[in-house]
Amino acid sequence: MMGANFDQMDGVFRKQLRNYSQSAPDDIWGNIEQVLDNNKKAKRIIIYKIAAAVAAFAIIGSGYLYLSNNGESFDNNTVITENNLQQESENEIKILNQEKVNERIADNLENKKIEELDVENQKLIAEADFVEIKSYNSNNLMPVGSDTEQREKNLEKLSQKQIYIKSEGVELAIIDVRKQRVKSYLNSLPDIYNSYALNDLIEDKEPKNNKWILGGEFSPLYSYRYIAETGGDYNQDYYNSAENPIMSYTGGLNVQYKAIGRLTVQTGVYYTTMGQSFDYMSVYANTAYDLVAEEYKDRFINSYSITNSSGDVSFNSPYVIIDEELMRVSNLLDSKGVADVSDPIYNNLDAEIQQSFQYVEVPFLMRYKLIDKNVDFNIVGGFGANFLIGNDVYLKYAGNKEVIGETKGVNTINYNSILGFGIEYPIMDRINIRLEPSIKYYLNEINSSSSVESHPYSIGIYAGVNYSF
Amino acid sequence: MDNYTDIIKACLKGNRVAQNRLYQLFADKMYGMCLRYADNEDEAKDILQDGFIKVFLNLKQFNNKGSFEGWIRRIIANTALERFRDKNYLFAVNMETEYDANHKQYDHILSDLAAKDLLKLIQELSPQYRMVFNLYAVEGYSHKEICEKLNIKEGTSKSNLSRAREILKEKVKKYYNISVNWV
């Protein structure tokens, strides 16, 4: 009996209070909006920090590559300088235009309404990123009454890029038409519901279900190798102490297809350079070589064989190469005798010997979107085929880069595994920028004929742009 | 079946106007709910604010299968419970205070008076009794669900409910003298 009474009592409370409604205090929405804004800003700051870090990394990497190649790229430098000058003057023109735009707007728009703007002013506004409209009749923004359509058209026509609308110092809205949306409406709009109707009009109706993505990317690479087995007289420590990683680079185009849900498949074509350098090598130039007659120069040519974990390098050179600590250099022609490098005729070049392998890489990747929001986070994995198209050993000294030979017996086709973690951020309707730290590891040894089992690997931060269609 | 697909999509894109519209659609009803869980109006405002921030930040998780209002209601209830847990009410202390009968608003229509007065009675319960009574009697949760949410034993949930009902019954008798058959 008591239970039934309580059920009845619960029923009274439920009936009266379950859907009880009371007018929420006005200030709550403002607080919520502030938190949402801060949340957006915090996300943006993280992205900017990552972008800044990668940009710094890319600049340092590019600078390194540029400096290490400047001996042979004189012509390119000239072109780059000219391009820079051209770019600078274009920027200057843009700035001047912007100033002109601001002047014109200040002169012409004072106390005028948007609908009164002539075609020329509309064009000027379209060129400007931010335009402050001094006076603005909010009825033009608010679609009310029978001529709503015309008012919206007026506004849309003006919104070629991004317009920051102020009315007598009161912020009304920021419209970013490049993204096809009202970036934000501010609280001072008199009727939030009417403005929502306008927002529907400007906003892209539905995100297009673009299945294909075309992308381009570039990354500086930290390139080295892992020695799985040595197989000879020397152990891994020996090779690790005698060789060094190098900074190289990769870049190319890719195409992606959105297969199922968050899964995308990707392939492409990349140009990739990898390699390593020899440590403890002293290289001397014989100053007499340049002075003797042509018919005697041959007498100064030495034949060398240098061994490292990637294989043997054989070459003929007028330079004298001495291994400071290890026994990697063989002089193949006994008749040339042993050079006494303490003789002043020999000039120590402070040079570096570097192996470089150039590949055309065709990766096959699966990309899974872990977080599918405004900023996407992807995990990327797959395999790649690397076709050897270049195999050089360089002597680098004093800004010069001279090919002195090649590594014998390296494989012409190599397969690597790829693992990466990517961040994508939309900058325009169909265009995303991407940052992707990635590691690539050769599944096969680089040189099947060598006793050393050496697997090259590279670590890079890929920066690129994607276009969806 | 609720159909808020368009407004949810717009909110997910970060459209502030749509977010405001969604808030306006549910704010009053959810504020009414917050008042049931809170000690006072200030606390109800805090719950409403925190709850809606969670709604917007987790909107992507709404899968369009169930009732959208029900989904928001659950978030608001959980926000109130989290607040209750944060305050660390370990014991159900009888905190009911004397009700000032002069506060009765006789000039309202009967149904409105009844709802507001019932709300006031619930607010006067100690926090744990209030939580248990709200979840069981008004929201329709089972004791098993309540003990999971509040991290208490099922027996405690039952005894809290029983005690809450007794207190409410006494208060109605004492202050209103309303002739309803469950008193």
mmCIF file of C-alpha atoms in Angstrom, chain B residues 13-147:
data_model
loop_
_atom_site.group_PDB
_atom_site.id
_atom_site.type_symbol
_atom_site.label_atom_id
_atom_site.label_comp_id
_atom_site.label_asym_id
_atom_site.label_seq_id
_atom_site.Cartn_x
_atom_site.Cartn_y
_atom_site.Cartn_z
ATOM 1 C CA LYS B 13 31.087 23.372 -38.611
ATOM 2 C CA GLY B 14 31.480 25.852 -35.769
ATOM 3 C CA ASN B 15 28.629 28.046 -36.949
ATOM 4 C CA ARG B 16 28.023 30.325 -34.006
ATOM 5 C CA VAL B 17 24.534 31.324 -35.112
ATOM 6 C CA ALA B 18 23.436 27.714 -35.267
ATOM 7 C CA GLN B 19 25.014 27.043 -31.863
ATOM 8 C CA ASN B 20 23.061 29.924 -30.404
ATOM 9 C CA ARG B 21 19.899 28.637 -32.015
ATOM 10 C CA LEU B 22 20.419 25.171 -30.572
ATOM 11 C CA TYR B 23 21.072 26.655 -27.159
ATOM 12 C CA GLN B 24 17.904 28.744 -27.348
ATOM 13 C CA LEU B 25 15.876 25.691 -28.332
ATOM 14 C CA PHE B 26 16.787 23.709 -25.234
ATOM 15 C CA ALA B 27 18.078 26.211 -22.671
ATOM 16 C CA ASP B 28 14.821 26.818 -20.797
ATOM 17 C CA LYS B 29 13.903 23.166 -20.515
ATOM 18 C CA MET B 30 17.405 22.202 -19.411
ATOM 19 C CA TYR B 31 17.530 25.070 -16.937
ATOM 20 C CA GLY B 32 14.347 23.675 -15.402
ATOM 21 C CA MET B 33 16.141 20.356 -15.085
ATOM 22 C CA CYS B 34 19.288 21.952 -13.623
ATOM 23 C CA LEU B 35 17.193 23.631 -10.931
ATOM 24 C CA ARG B 36 16.082 20.185 -9.777
ATOM 25 C CA TYR B 37 19.670 19.042 -9.275
ATOM 26 C CA ALA B 38 21.055 22.257 -7.830
ATOM 27 C CA ASP B 39 21.003 23.796 -4.369
ATOM 28 C CA ASN B 40 20.127 27.169 -5.800
ATOM 29 C CA GLU B 41 19.848 29.190 -8.992
ATOM 30 C CA ASP B 42 23.539 30.062 -9.126
ATOM 31 C CA GLU B 43 24.487 26.411 -9.087
ATOM 32 C CA ALA B 44 21.824 25.633 -11.687
ATOM 33 C CA LYS B 45 23.334 28.295 -13.965
ATOM 34 C CA ASP B 46 26.772 26.735 -13.572
ATOM 35 C CA ILE B 47 25.429 23.285 -14.426
ATOM 36 C CA LEU B 48 23.587 24.619 -17.463
ATOM 37 C CA GLN B 49 26.673 26.438 -18.701
ATOM 38 C CA ASP B 50 29.071 23.516 -18.187
ATOM 39 C CA GLY B 51 26.532 21.099 -19.628
ATOM 40 C CA PHE B 52 26.018 23.057 -22.846
ATOM 41 C CA ILE B 53 29.761 23.500 -23.331
ATOM 42 C CA LYS B 54 30.012 19.704 -23.170
ATOM 43 C CA VAL B 55 27.119 19.403 -25.603
ATOM 44 C CA PHE B 56 28.919 21.573 -28.176
ATOM 45 C CA LEU B 57 32.333 20.022 -27.665
ATOM 46 C CA ASN B 58 30.968 16.480 -27.908
ATOM 47 C CA LEU B 59 28.296 17.028 -30.526
ATOM 48 C CA LYS B 60 30.159 14.836 -32.997
ATOM 49 C CA GLN B 61 29.452 11.868 -30.747
ATOM 50 C CA PHE B 62 25.704 12.184 -31.194
ATOM 51 C CA ASN B 63 24.916 9.440 -33.673
ATOM 52 C CA ASN B 64 21.457 10.602 -34.778
ATOM 53 C CA LYS B 65 19.931 7.308 -33.665
ATOM 54 C CA GLY B 66 18.170 8.276 -30.451
ATOM 55 C CA SER B 67 16.382 11.386 -29.284
ATOM 56 C CA PHE B 68 18.581 14.457 -29.493
ATOM 57 C CA GLU B 69 16.809 16.022 -26.526
ATOM 58 C CA GLY B 70 17.380 12.821 -24.554
ATOM 59 C CA TRP B 71 21.083 12.979 -25.420
ATOM 60 C CA ILE B 72 21.359 16.583 -24.195
ATOM 61 C CA ARG B 73 19.364 15.690 -21.075
ATOM 62 C CA ARG B 74 21.811 12.889 -20.238
ATOM 63 C CA ILE B 75 24.783 15.235 -20.619
ATOM 64 C CA ILE B 76 23.180 17.815 -18.347
ATOM 65 C CA ALA B 77 22.334 15.138 -15.755
ATOM 66 C CA ASN B 78 25.887 13.791 -15.872
ATOM 67 C CA THR B 79 27.262 17.304 -15.475
ATOM 68 C CA ALA B 80 25.126 17.760 -12.361
ATOM 69 C CA LEU B 81 26.316 14.409 -11.001
ATOM 70 C CA GLU B 82 29.952 15.242 -11.673
ATOM 71 C CA ARG B 83 29.483 18.452 -9.752
ATOM 72 C CA PHE B 84 27.886 16.500 -6.952
ATOM 73 C CA ARG B 85 30.793 14.035 -6.898
ATOM 74 C CA ASP B 86 33.356 16.867 -7.019
ATOM 75 C CA LYS B 87 31.800 18.336 -3.924
ATOM 76 C CA ASN B 88 32.474 14.979 -2.310
ATOM 77 C CA TYR B 89 29.258 14.553 -0.370
ATOM 78 C CA LEU B 90 30.209 11.362 1.391
ATOM 79 C CA PHE B 91 27.258 11.218 3.715
ATOM 80 C CA ALA B 92 23.661 11.917 3.216
ATOM 81 C CA VAL B 93 23.292 14.672 5.723
ATOM 82 C CA ASN B 94 19.855 15.938 6.406
ATOM 83 C CA MET B 95 20.221 19.517 5.328
ATOM 84 C CA GLU B 96 16.597 20.432 4.873
ATOM 85 C CA THR B 97 15.779 23.924 6.043
ATOM 86 C CA GLU B 98 12.620 25.511 7.212
ATOM 87 C CA TYR B 99 10.488 26.540 4.304
ATOM 88 C CA ASP B 100 9.055 29.986 4.406
ATOM 89 C CA ALA B 101 5.404 29.553 3.567
ATOM 90 C CA ASN B 102 5.148 33.232 2.757
ATOM 91 C CA HIS B 103 7.166 32.527 -0.391
ATOM 92 C CA LYS B 104 4.285 30.663 -1.886
ATOM 93 C CA GLN B 105 3.232 32.464 -5.006
ATOM 94 C CA TYR B 106 -0.506 32.434 -4.808
ATOM 95 C CA ASP B 107 -0.960 34.650 -7.828
ATOM 96 C CA HIS B 108 0.274 31.972 -10.241
ATOM 97 C CA ILE B 109 -1.988 29.459 -11.830
ATOM 98 C CA LEU B 110 -2.255 26.269 -9.849
ATOM 99 C CA SER B 111 -0.135 24.052 -12.076
ATOM 100 C CA ASP B 112 2.705 26.545 -12.154
ATOM 101 C CA LEU B 113 2.565 26.982 -8.401
ATOM 102 C CA ALA B 114 2.650 23.270 -7.893
ATOM 103 C CA ALA B 115 5.673 22.780 -10.135
ATOM 104 C CA LYS B 116 7.649 25.601 -8.544
ATOM 105 C CA ASP B 117 6.781 24.497 -5.051
ATOM 106 C CA LEU B 118 7.690 20.901 -5.782
ATOM 107 C CA LEU B 119 10.968 22.160 -7.202
ATOM 108 C CA LYS B 120 11.636 24.124 -4.057
ATOM 109 C CA LEU B 121 10.955 21.052 -1.962
ATOM 110 C CA ILE B 122 13.427 19.018 -3.979
ATOM 111 C CA GLN B 123 16.064 21.731 -3.725
ATOM 112 C CA GLU B 124 15.749 21.630 0.055
ATOM 113 C CA LEU B 125 16.674 17.965 0.197
ATOM 114 C CA SER B 126 20.243 17.094 1.061
ATOM 115 C CA PRO B 127 22.354 16.708 -2.103
ATOM 116 C CA GLN B 128 22.498 12.918 -2.093
ATOM 117 C CA TYR B 129 18.787 12.470 -1.400
ATOM 118 C CA ARG B 130 18.098 15.007 -4.126
ATOM 119 C CA MET B 131 20.259 13.182 -6.650
ATOM 120 C CA VAL B 132 18.737 9.812 -5.915
ATOM 121 C CA PHE B 133 15.184 11.124 -5.930
ATOM 122 C CA ASN B 134 15.704 13.040 -9.192
ATOM 123 C CA LEU B 135 17.309 10.128 -10.959
ATOM 124 C CA TYR B 136 14.797 7.540 -9.773
ATOM 125 C CA ALA B 137 11.484 9.339 -9.490
ATOM 126 C CA VAL B 138 11.781 12.012 -12.183
ATOM 127 C CA GLU B 139 14.292 10.689 -14.728
ATOM 128 C CA GLY B 140 13.304 7.043 -14.403
ATOM 129 C CA TYR B 141 16.723 5.487 -13.769
ATOM 130 C CA SER B 142 16.905 2.128 -11.962
ATOM 131 C CA HIS B 143 18.683 1.698 -8.621
ATOM 132 C CA LYS B 144 21.376 -0.278 -10.414
ATOM 133 C CA GLU B 145 22.064 2.624 -12.782
ATOM 134 C CA ILE B 146 21.984 5.120 -9.911
ATOM 135 C CA CYS B 147 24.493 3.206 -7.812
#
